[in-house]
Amino acid sequence: MFFLQILLNSLVVGTQVVLLAVPLYLVYAASKIYHLALGATGISVAYALYFGLTSGWGWPITILFTLICAIVLGLLSFALLEKLAKKKEHLFGLLVSFSLGLCLEASMALMFGTDGKFFLSTPLPTINFSELYLTVPGAITLVVGIVLSILFLLLTTQTPWGREIKAVSENSYLLSSLSFNASLVRATVLVVASVIAGFVGIMTTFNSTLVPGAGFNIVVLAFIALLVGGVHSLKGTIVAAYLVVLIPELVVGLSSGSYSVSLSWKMVIVFIVAAILLTWKPNGLLERRERVE
Amino acid sequence: MKLFSKKSLGVLVPVLAVVLLLSGCVNQAQTPKTMETIKIGVIAPMSGDAAAYGEQIQRVIDSYLPKLNEDAKVDGKQFQFIYEDGKCGGSEAVSAFQKLKDIDGVKFVIGGACSSETLGIAPLTKDGSVLVTSAFSSNPAIEGASPYTFTFSYSDDVIGKTIAKEMSKYERVALITEQNDWNVGVQKVVLDEFKANYPKVTVVANETYPKGATDMRSVLEKIKKMAPAAILLNPTPGVTAETLVKQMAEIKDWPGTTIFGQYSYISETALAAAPALTNGMIIIDAPKVNNVELTAFIDSVTKEKGPLTDIGNFYTASLLDDVKVVTGLIRELGNDQAAVQKALKQRTFSGYISNNISFKDSSFPGVGGGIYIVKDGKAEYQQ
């Protein structure tokens, strides 16, 4: 039971990372830019929800306001990154995205303070299965994470939309000559990415504490998962996200007594796992060797 | 051309001399003295998880300032407090200290509040340029850290020893500690004390988590697996303390486990985060300070500026004692940190926390530990 409980807790954390790694992959696939601001975007959306709820707006208006905030942040990212994506200035894109993330984090700190906030002031409601338990936000994260992962896997590999995204980043000029609107594709991807990031931000902070810097750790893990899984493979990214989170979580969680590994070692183990996987499979976990003609 | 003749000068000079002399006498008798403004720095967490403490420290000092300046008027002095954010961290406190010393030119600093802040700035006071007196910091490492650093708090040594003594009634104990100077200080004292004086006690789990962590569930599961009879919750005050009990309450089953806490759980806000779990918790903190004048002051601050529930009675008392002792010595000895430090080391003071506050042989004033039990969301003093 102890192992299963630790596994369940770790799966929730892993799914949070997967849910951020998916939009990170989508943005990369459409623009070749690592959109690191997604972590801060998610937390900003969570603050929007917190603001709505504490202002007494009621759930329907608050959810609408939160959704609008996520869309606006997606469009803001588009406005900042579109020119750089068009010019294929990917490194500048990364820097602009990183700066946007810092800017959002600082803005949240100024507006709401840096002290932690709780959506619920009491312990979270839980779902119990025999001796196992899962918090409600944790359970929602797991279910939505699995559904969205499968959905986006199908969308990117089995539908024309997925091919459009890849084509946009490969040769947007050629695509434009075929009367495809590359900018519209990138704008849609960034808005969708912001909405998913917002969902992750809300669920993560619902499950723990809302602080301005909460998105940083998750986006770092999602970024590592993207690199380890292979930037061209969503399946690889999802598998890598679970691996880089589950291994350290299980090492920390299952060690006990005099051999207990402190939670403070978690990120160290993450980097060790990532380094080993990258050395073993530098092109991505599920990448196959291809014959070069 | 001569402006004045010898004759007219002979009249003018004595007349002017008399006028000047008289005006000097009049000035001395009627116009107020030039007030000397003495700046005192305050380093406390004004932002971050422990911001509530900084805010409440400011409430106490700001409320006491009018009376302080009214009394100091007799000596031709007035005090000005300059607040800087130490963010409950060493490096941030150092930046705050340097700003206060180099830009504001203060010779006295009240703070830091968190032990990390005080331990961060203590080495910078060794040259005697600034006298630091904390009202809150209790890490035993402050002892002898600098001849110019003192604290009006109890020492964690005393608290740690009291925790160990109370927990020694159980054979299997567990500790969960946040990685912060103050908490690690308490953890070390408790573990050393178990080793030295309570050989029957087995520490079945001794877990730590990073400062400001938001998800401690895996650590709590590990502790639960070891089935301890008693657990010491040792987080920093504020949000982390609340998160820890909330996540512990989510796990639900802690049968037959007695929960111990330290200062972080004196606050009713922290206890309210998981009322069912915290009910019956044994808290080891400073002894309760009962003083009518102090209670009246706290009531008045609460009414006019807001509650002081996070810092509580003891730290309100230690802060007031700190401010009163330091400003009293400045009024007597002048804006001279060396003279004030010498007096602090030599004299004995009477205050709210004790009638015998003395720094003769220590950086601490020599206050013991108190035991509280949580009943209906409130920590009730036992002994």
XYZ file of C-alpha atoms in Angstrom:
676
model
C 0.000 0.000 0.000
C 2.849 2.354 0.894
C 4.438 1.826 -2.529
C 1.103 2.393 -4.287
C 0.454 5.576 -2.322
C 3.892 6.955 -3.162
C 3.330 5.922 -6.808
C -0.045 7.658 -6.848
C 1.417 10.885 -5.387
C 4.273 10.719 -7.880
C 1.876 10.131 -10.791
C 0.022 13.337 -9.911
C 3.273 15.338 -9.948
C 4.331 13.557 -13.149
C 1.027 14.373 -14.832
C 1.377 18.048 -13.877
C 4.704 18.047 -15.727
C 3.236 16.131 -18.680
C 0.438 18.664 -18.922
C 2.997 21.472 -19.245
C 5.333 19.466 -21.487
C 2.521 18.969 -24.046
C 1.981 22.708 -24.720
C 5.742 23.260 -24.597
C 6.042 20.614 -27.337
C 3.206 22.122 -29.383
C 4.741 25.612 -29.332
C 8.133 24.176 -30.245
C 6.594 22.134 -33.044
C 4.892 25.225 -34.478
C 7.637 27.801 -34.018
C 10.875 26.036 -32.977
C 10.860 28.258 -29.864
C 11.142 26.912 -26.310
C 8.321 28.871 -24.690
C 9.565 28.860 -21.083
C 7.071 31.557 -20.074
C 4.388 28.854 -20.012
C 5.147 28.112 -16.330
C 4.597 31.719 -15.295
C 1.609 31.959 -17.661
C -0.024 29.041 -15.845
C 0.555 30.612 -12.444
C -0.731 33.999 -13.659
C -3.941 32.294 -14.797
C -4.174 30.640 -11.364
C -3.856 34.092 -9.773
C -6.673 35.305 -12.035
C -8.877 32.523 -10.652
C -7.803 33.366 -7.097
C -8.595 37.047 -7.710
C -12.038 36.229 -9.076
C -12.885 33.903 -6.209
C -11.648 36.213 -3.465
C -13.503 39.126 -5.066
C -16.729 37.158 -4.659
C -17.554 37.007 -8.376
C -18.958 33.483 -8.243
C -17.729 30.495 -10.254
C -19.219 31.171 -13.751
C -17.873 34.747 -14.034
C -14.565 33.763 -12.426
C -14.053 30.886 -14.856
C -14.883 33.166 -17.801
C -12.470 35.818 -16.500
C -9.759 33.180 -15.994
C -10.270 31.849 -19.512
C -10.081 35.361 -20.957
C -6.832 35.949 -19.033
C -5.367 32.711 -20.448
C -6.348 33.708 -24.003
C -4.960 37.232 -23.558
C -1.659 35.810 -22.279
C -1.562 33.455 -25.276
C -2.106 36.383 -27.653
C 0.533 38.417 -25.809
C 3.010 35.558 -26.295
C 2.038 35.462 -29.970
C 2.616 39.213 -30.336
C 6.058 38.890 -28.777
C 7.217 35.708 -30.476
C 5.646 35.805 -33.948
C 8.260 38.023 -35.617
C 11.078 35.958 -34.138
C 9.423 32.715 -35.248
C 9.036 34.091 -38.776
C 12.670 35.199 -38.893
C 13.746 31.870 -37.354
C 15.453 33.747 -34.503
C 14.868 30.841 -32.129
C 17.436 31.785 -29.511
C 16.013 35.298 -29.251
C 12.608 33.687 -28.993
C 13.791 31.671 -26.001
C 15.183 34.818 -24.356
C 12.010 36.829 -25.000
C 9.879 33.993 -23.616
C 12.106 33.680 -20.544
C 11.878 37.455 -19.973
C 8.110 37.341 -20.340
C 8.031 34.614 -17.683
C 10.119 36.712 -15.289
C 7.966 39.748 -16.001
C 4.740 37.823 -15.272
C 6.210 36.366 -12.070
C 7.298 39.806 -10.855
C 3.921 41.302 -11.750
C 2.092 38.628 -9.754
C 4.429 39.234 -6.796
C 3.725 42.980 -6.957
C -0.015 42.571 -7.269
C -0.620 39.735 -4.814
C 2.521 39.662 -2.647
C 5.041 36.852 -2.435
C 3.431 35.054 0.499
C 1.602 31.832 -0.307
C -2.129 31.790 -0.902
C -4.571 28.916 -0.502
C -7.657 28.330 -2.626
C -9.078 26.404 0.326
C -8.152 27.334 3.873
C -8.897 23.815 5.135
C -7.437 20.412 4.102
C -8.339 19.449 0.530
C -11.197 17.001 -0.026
C -9.900 13.529 -0.854
C -11.045 10.463 -2.752
C -10.250 7.226 -0.930
C -9.738 3.771 -2.447
C -9.274 1.314 0.384
C -6.225 2.685 2.234
C -5.127 4.818 -0.699
C -6.146 8.434 -1.042
C -5.946 11.142 -3.640
C -6.848 14.799 -3.311
C -9.641 15.950 -5.638
C -7.368 18.369 -7.581
C -4.838 15.517 -7.834
C -7.488 13.166 -9.233
C -8.681 15.793 -11.753
C -5.070 16.385 -12.817
C -4.559 12.642 -13.394
C -7.738 12.156 -15.421
C -7.429 15.334 -17.514
C -3.715 14.718 -18.001
C -4.247 11.240 -19.393
C -7.176 12.320 -21.602
C -5.345 15.380 -22.974
C -2.142 13.407 -23.586
C -4.011 10.821 -25.662
C -6.018 13.530 -27.436
C -2.962 15.533 -28.435
C -1.062 12.384 -29.414
C -3.876 11.560 -31.822
C -4.215 15.147 -32.997
C -0.536 15.569 -33.769
C 0.013 12.201 -35.417
C -3.321 11.273 -36.997
C -4.877 14.533 -38.158
C -4.030 17.218 -40.751
C -3.814 19.744 -37.893
C -0.736 17.981 -36.518
C 0.883 17.954 -39.936
C 0.061 21.656 -40.367
C 1.821 22.515 -37.105
C 4.980 20.710 -38.149
C 4.853 22.141 -41.652
C 4.547 25.683 -40.266
C 7.810 25.402 -38.388
C 9.616 23.620 -41.220
C 8.757 25.981 -44.066
C 6.116 28.586 -43.372
C 6.817 30.455 -46.662
C 6.083 27.359 -48.707
C 2.956 26.784 -46.646
C 1.863 30.396 -47.249
C 2.205 29.873 -51.000
C -0.276 27.027 -50.575
C -2.696 29.563 -49.016
C -2.215 28.331 -45.445
C -2.121 31.047 -42.807
C 0.988 30.145 -40.778
C 0.488 33.011 -38.315
C -3.017 31.823 -37.522
C -1.716 28.323 -36.799
C 0.946 29.702 -34.425
C -1.554 32.031 -32.733
C -3.963 29.115 -32.191
C -1.184 26.939 -30.784
C -0.060 29.673 -28.374
C -3.601 30.318 -27.150
C -4.258 26.586 -26.670
C -0.879 26.254 -24.911
C -1.751 29.131 -22.558
C -5.109 27.617 -21.694
C -3.532 24.208 -20.916
C -0.752 25.917 -18.922
C -3.439 27.804 -17.014
C -5.187 24.540 -16.162
C -1.864 23.094 -14.914
C -1.202 26.241 -12.887
C -4.615 26.067 -11.257
C -4.468 22.344 -10.465
C -0.891 22.484 -9.169
C -1.529 25.391 -6.863
C -4.919 24.036 -5.791
C -3.042 20.911 -4.706
C -0.436 22.871 -2.737
C 0.163 26.632 -2.409
C -0.167 29.550 -4.813
C 3.105 31.508 -4.950
C 4.400 33.638 -7.855
C 7.392 31.346 -8.489
C 5.408 28.082 -8.457
C 5.573 27.677 -12.230
C 9.354 27.717 -12.462
C 10.046 24.200 -11.141
C 7.359 22.637 -13.324
C 8.471 24.397 -16.491
C 12.084 23.356 -15.834
C 10.938 19.733 -15.462
C 8.769 20.022 -18.592
C 11.699 21.510 -20.529
C 13.968 18.666 -19.414
C 11.251 16.189 -20.434
C 11.029 17.824 -23.875
C 14.787 17.533 -24.382
C 15.027 14.000 -23.000
C 11.960 12.783 -24.896
C 13.065 14.359 -28.137
C 11.767 17.669 -29.429
C 10.149 15.970 -32.452
C 8.210 13.331 -30.541
C 5.219 14.071 -28.343
C 5.084 10.420 -27.289
C 8.745 10.607 -26.236
C 8.112 13.862 -24.347
C 5.222 12.316 -22.398
C 7.236 9.181 -21.511
C 10.245 11.324 -20.538
C 8.091 13.606 -18.382
C 6.893 10.646 -16.340
C 10.427 9.196 -16.138
C 12.176 12.375 -14.970
C 9.520 12.915 -12.325
C 8.690 9.370 -11.213
C 12.275 8.147 -10.689
C 13.280 10.966 -8.275
C 9.862 10.930 -6.558
C 10.094 7.176 -5.996
C 13.724 7.356 -4.828
C 12.801 10.028 -2.281
C 9.476 8.475 -1.322
C 10.545 4.862 -0.995
C 13.794 5.464 0.863
C 13.268 5.469 4.589
C 14.873 5.049 7.995
C 18.619 5.588 8.062
C 18.777 5.354 4.242
C 16.190 8.066 3.763
C 16.875 10.443 0.876
C 15.759 14.000 1.655
C 13.232 15.788 -0.550
C 15.955 18.403 -1.035
C 17.805 15.906 -3.275
C 14.896 15.630 -5.707
C 16.132 18.107 -8.315
C 19.650 16.665 -8.111
C 18.241 13.219 -8.958
C 16.174 14.752 -11.781
C 19.324 16.161 -13.387
C 21.209 12.876 -12.923
C 18.363 10.928 -14.573
C 18.171 13.483 -17.392
C 21.951 13.363 -17.930
C 21.944 9.550 -18.104
C 18.991 9.451 -20.511
C 20.453 12.185 -22.722
C 23.797 10.399 -22.883
C 22.102 7.113 -23.722
C 19.598 8.531 -26.227
C 20.795 12.008 -27.274
C 18.130 12.381 -29.985
C 15.254 11.503 -27.716
C 13.954 8.459 -25.915
C 11.786 7.112 -28.709
C 13.741 8.446 -31.706
C 14.761 5.802 -34.194
C 17.968 5.885 -36.139
C 17.228 6.958 -39.669
C 19.219 6.213 -42.731
C 20.759 9.381 -44.125
C 20.533 9.379 -47.892
C 35.673 107.160 3.599
C 35.235 105.827 7.099
C 31.921 104.168 7.858
C 32.039 104.766 11.584
C 33.941 107.353 13.569
C 35.982 106.322 16.614
C 33.429 108.011 18.861
C 30.410 106.270 17.401
C 32.241 102.916 17.503
C 32.930 103.475 21.163
C 29.171 103.632 21.776
C 28.096 101.042 19.223
C 30.357 98.189 20.341
C 29.233 98.063 23.992
C 25.577 98.425 22.928
C 25.896 95.587 20.419
C 27.674 93.448 22.991
C 24.833 93.940 25.466
C 22.191 93.231 22.774
C 23.959 90.044 21.672
C 24.377 88.898 25.244
C 20.722 89.484 25.978
C 19.578 87.821 22.789
C 21.690 84.794 23.752
C 19.985 84.643 27.126
C 16.544 85.022 25.561
C 17.307 82.304 23.018
C 18.402 79.915 25.706
C 15.349 80.537 27.755
C 12.578 80.589 25.114
C 13.369 78.761 21.835
C 13.323 74.911 21.835
C 16.549 72.965 21.567
C 17.449 71.501 18.185
C 16.136 67.968 18.280
C 18.648 65.258 17.481
C 17.079 62.620 15.233
C 18.437 59.154 15.838
C 17.832 56.661 13.081
C 17.353 53.013 13.998
C 17.170 50.352 11.325
C 14.676 47.501 11.481
C 15.303 44.318 9.482
C 12.329 41.957 9.246
C 10.562 39.870 6.587
C 8.319 42.445 4.918
C 7.558 40.132 1.992
C 7.444 36.391 1.400
C 5.908 33.610 3.461
C 6.783 35.248 6.786
C 5.621 38.746 5.726
C 2.908 38.715 8.394
C 5.669 38.861 11.028
C 7.309 41.906 9.451
C 3.965 43.632 9.180
C 3.163 42.973 12.844
C 6.639 44.073 13.981
C 6.020 47.362 12.168
C 2.611 47.663 13.871
C 4.198 47.299 17.318
C 7.025 49.772 16.704
C 4.827 52.342 14.952
C 2.320 52.195 17.809
C 5.008 52.643 20.434
C 6.900 55.397 18.563
C 4.731 58.426 19.580
C 5.136 57.614 23.294
C 8.847 56.935 22.811
C 9.414 60.283 21.097
C 7.299 62.120 23.642
C 9.493 60.738 26.439
C 12.724 61.342 24.500
C 11.846 65.011 23.916
C 13.186 65.816 27.392
C 16.640 64.699 26.262
C 16.388 66.604 22.984
C 16.191 63.389 20.997
C 13.712 61.819 18.652
C 13.802 58.392 17.072
C 13.124 57.396 13.508
C 12.768 53.749 12.493
C 13.743 52.719 8.973
C 12.328 49.379 7.823
C 14.156 47.104 5.419
C 13.022 43.745 4.045
C 15.233 40.846 5.155
C 12.875 38.324 3.474
C 13.672 35.832 6.231
C 16.945 35.056 4.439
C 20.632 35.650 5.125
C 21.700 37.247 1.838
C 18.648 39.514 1.675
C 19.250 40.621 5.270
C 22.872 41.444 4.405
C 21.709 43.704 1.539
C 19.213 45.380 3.889
C 21.905 45.830 6.554
C 24.384 47.370 4.118
C 21.751 49.799 2.871
C 20.894 50.828 6.446
C 24.540 51.217 7.428
C 26.008 52.842 4.310
C 23.105 54.895 2.973
C 20.966 55.681 6.019
C 23.941 55.829 8.385
C 22.299 53.926 11.243
C 24.348 52.760 14.220
C 21.624 50.535 15.665
C 19.583 47.811 14.022
C 16.636 45.995 15.551
C 16.488 42.661 13.779
C 16.644 40.425 12.000
C 13.496 38.662 12.918
C 14.303 35.265 11.401
C 17.482 33.618 12.673
C 18.736 33.418 9.074
C 18.599 37.190 8.888
C 20.413 37.728 12.193
C 23.038 35.078 11.462
C 23.591 36.658 8.040
C 24.302 40.116 9.426
C 26.104 39.134 12.651
C 29.591 38.819 11.032
C 29.206 42.340 9.577
C 28.818 43.819 13.074
C 32.124 42.469 14.386
C 33.881 45.757 13.572
C 31.563 47.502 16.041
C 30.156 49.918 13.478
C 26.557 48.839 14.181
C 24.882 47.280 17.211
C 22.316 44.634 16.292
C 19.621 43.540 18.745
C 17.092 41.017 17.542
C 13.806 40.502 19.340
C 12.942 37.208 17.645
C 16.017 35.201 16.615
C 16.553 32.137 18.739
C 19.092 30.006 16.862
C 21.806 28.932 19.351
C 24.459 29.840 16.743
C 23.790 33.500 17.595
C 25.583 32.867 20.904
C 28.962 34.572 20.521
C 28.457 35.186 16.768
C 29.567 38.792 17.298
C 30.169 40.984 20.358
C 27.792 43.488 18.734
C 24.886 41.074 18.172
C 22.312 40.256 20.869
C 18.848 38.780 20.909
C 15.978 39.325 23.331
C 14.461 35.964 22.401
C 14.834 32.701 24.269
C 17.425 30.334 22.826
C 16.425 27.324 20.733
C 18.757 25.402 22.991
C 16.220 25.868 25.777
C 13.267 25.142 23.466
C 15.025 22.148 21.884
C 15.849 20.706 25.279
C 12.251 21.171 26.449
C 10.942 19.505 23.255
C 13.337 16.570 23.738
C 12.295 16.225 27.378
C 8.586 16.161 26.499
C 9.065 13.823 23.524
C 11.222 11.458 25.583
C 7.963 10.145 27.077
C 7.582 8.272 23.760
C 9.955 5.597 22.479
C 9.492 5.991 18.716
C 9.694 9.558 17.549
C 9.886 11.301 14.169
C 10.991 14.782 13.130
C 10.025 16.738 10.030
C 12.087 19.873 9.526
C 12.171 22.705 6.997
C 15.656 23.610 5.781
C 15.983 26.994 7.409
C 18.604 28.087 9.963
C 16.140 28.386 12.816
C 14.463 25.026 12.173
C 17.712 23.177 11.595
C 18.974 24.728 14.848
C 15.996 23.310 16.779
C 16.349 19.924 15.032
C 20.023 19.682 15.971
C 19.427 20.488 19.636
C 16.583 17.938 19.875
C 18.647 15.176 18.242
C 21.724 15.933 20.363
C 19.599 15.947 23.488
C 18.032 12.540 22.631
C 21.503 11.122 22.102
C 22.956 12.558 25.275
C 20.147 12.173 27.795
C 17.392 9.909 26.471
C 18.948 6.686 25.138
C 15.585 4.860 25.147
C 14.195 7.190 22.489
C 14.531 5.924 18.910
C 14.325 8.473 16.109
C 12.515 6.380 13.473
C 12.364 9.183 10.912
C 14.231 12.429 10.612
C 13.020 14.063 7.418
C 13.847 17.462 5.985
C 12.323 19.351 3.080
C 13.509 22.426 1.140
C 12.639 25.896 2.363
C 9.257 27.012 1.062
C 8.342 23.547 -0.301
C 4.683 23.253 -1.253
C 4.235 19.472 -1.476
C 5.373 17.429 1.524
C 3.067 14.446 0.944
C 5.792 11.904 0.107
C 7.771 12.910 3.208
C 4.656 12.570 5.375
C 3.927 9.137 3.875
C 7.457 8.034 4.774
C 6.987 9.177 8.350
C 3.594 7.511 8.598
C 5.109 4.238 7.385
C 7.548 4.247 10.306
C 4.586 4.445 12.749
C 6.072 6.895 15.240
C 4.392 7.463 18.604
C 5.258 11.169 18.468
C 6.051 13.570 15.627
C 7.699 16.955 15.862
C 6.487 19.371 13.185
C 9.298 21.846 12.669
C 8.410 24.205 9.794
C 8.990 27.937 9.471
C 6.063 30.051 10.651
C 3.456 31.067 8.095
C 2.285 29.369 4.938
C 4.582 26.320 5.140
C 3.395 25.562 8.663
C -0.207 25.685 7.422
C 0.567 23.585 4.328
C 2.239 20.914 6.462
C -0.736 20.358 8.787
C -3.202 20.563 5.890
C -1.376 17.863 3.937
C -0.972 15.804 7.089
C -4.730 16.062 7.687
C -5.411 14.860 4.126
C -3.609 11.593 4.945
C -6.055 11.286 7.853
C -4.852 8.171 9.707
C -2.434 9.094 12.437
C -3.759 6.794 15.158
C -2.012 6.979 18.494
C 0.441 9.593 17.276
C 1.036 12.610 19.469
C 1.883 15.715 17.486
C 4.395 18.221 18.799
C 4.948 21.666 17.390
C 7.055 24.699 18.050
C 6.517 28.444 17.802
C 5.054 28.193 14.256
C 1.871 26.696 15.711
C 1.225 29.285 18.413
C -0.581 31.244 15.706
C -4.324 30.535 15.567
C -4.202 30.895 11.771
C -1.816 27.938 11.504
C -3.958 25.856 13.854
C -7.113 26.716 11.915
C -5.634 25.211 8.733
C -6.359 21.717 10.093
C -8.394 22.082 13.304
C -9.128 18.370 13.815
C -5.484 17.384 13.446
C -4.008 20.177 15.539
C -6.438 19.730 18.405
C -4.392 18.295 21.275
C -1.063 19.272 19.715
C 1.662 19.957 22.279
C 3.515 23.158 21.516
C 6.814 24.131 23.053
C 7.504 27.838 22.935
C 8.534 30.673 25.185
C 6.634 30.979 28.463
C 3.447 33.038 28.429
C 3.952 36.653 29.356
C 1.228 37.991 31.631
C 1.337 41.727 32.123
C -1.611 44.110 32.323
C 0.238 46.975 30.619
C 1.379 44.687 27.799
C -2.114 43.250 27.305
C -3.543 46.779 27.129
C -0.911 47.733 24.529
C -1.654 44.631 22.428
C -5.405 45.339 22.601
C -4.868 48.921 21.534
C -2.604 47.948 18.586
C -5.055 45.244 17.531
C -7.895 47.761 17.572
C -6.076 50.565 15.766
C -3.681 48.833 13.367
C -4.597 45.164 13.197
C -3.909 41.860 14.964
C -0.604 40.660 16.424
C -1.614 36.995 16.469
C 1.384 35.733 14.486
C 4.038 37.234 16.722
C 1.941 36.591 19.832
C 2.371 37.906 23.355
C 5.935 36.802 23.947
C 7.456 38.329 20.842
C 5.450 41.528 21.244
C 6.950 41.693 24.748
C 10.493 40.898 23.581
C 10.213 43.473 20.777
C 9.025 46.170 23.176
C 11.776 45.257 25.641
C 14.331 45.424 22.835
C 13.143 48.863 21.686
C 12.849 50.201 25.258
C 16.264 48.988 26.407
C 18.125 50.170 23.312
C 16.419 53.568 23.031
C 16.736 54.064 26.810
C 20.483 53.534 26.605
C 20.760 55.795 23.548
C 18.921 58.539 25.426
C 21.324 58.138 28.307
C 24.600 57.535 26.482
C 24.019 59.188 23.105
C 24.071 57.822 19.571
C 27.129 55.743 20.440
C 26.865 52.044 19.652
C 30.049 51.164 21.569
C 28.800 52.765 24.790
C 25.378 51.118 24.429
C 26.984 47.727 23.795
C 29.135 48.132 26.905
C 26.102 49.024 29.013
C 24.151 46.048 27.602
C 26.948 43.712 28.692
C 27.300 45.233 32.159
C 23.805 46.064 33.359
C 20.653 44.125 34.219
C 17.311 45.301 32.830
C 13.713 44.817 33.803
C 11.170 44.189 31.069
C 8.065 42.258 30.107
C 9.889 39.005 29.312
C 11.807 38.989 32.587
C 12.761 41.197 35.496
C 16.284 40.029 35.125
C 17.318 40.563 31.486
C 21.059 40.191 31.441
C 23.616 39.801 28.653
C 26.609 39.563 30.994
C 27.696 36.103 29.874
C 25.556 35.481 26.835
C 24.046 36.900 23.655
C 20.671 35.680 24.992
C 18.713 37.172 27.919
C 18.201 33.815 29.680
C 14.509 32.924 29.246
C 13.137 29.366 29.729
C 10.688 27.278 27.653
C 6.903 26.950 28.065
C 4.476 24.120 27.270
C 1.120 24.715 25.573
C -1.673 22.326 24.542
C -4.067 23.156 21.713
C -7.716 23.186 22.730
C -10.494 24.454 20.452
C -8.055 26.061 18.046
C -6.087 27.916 20.724
C -2.756 27.139 22.331
C -3.366 27.109 26.092
C -0.419 27.650 28.399
C 0.241 24.744 30.767
C 3.532 25.471 32.515
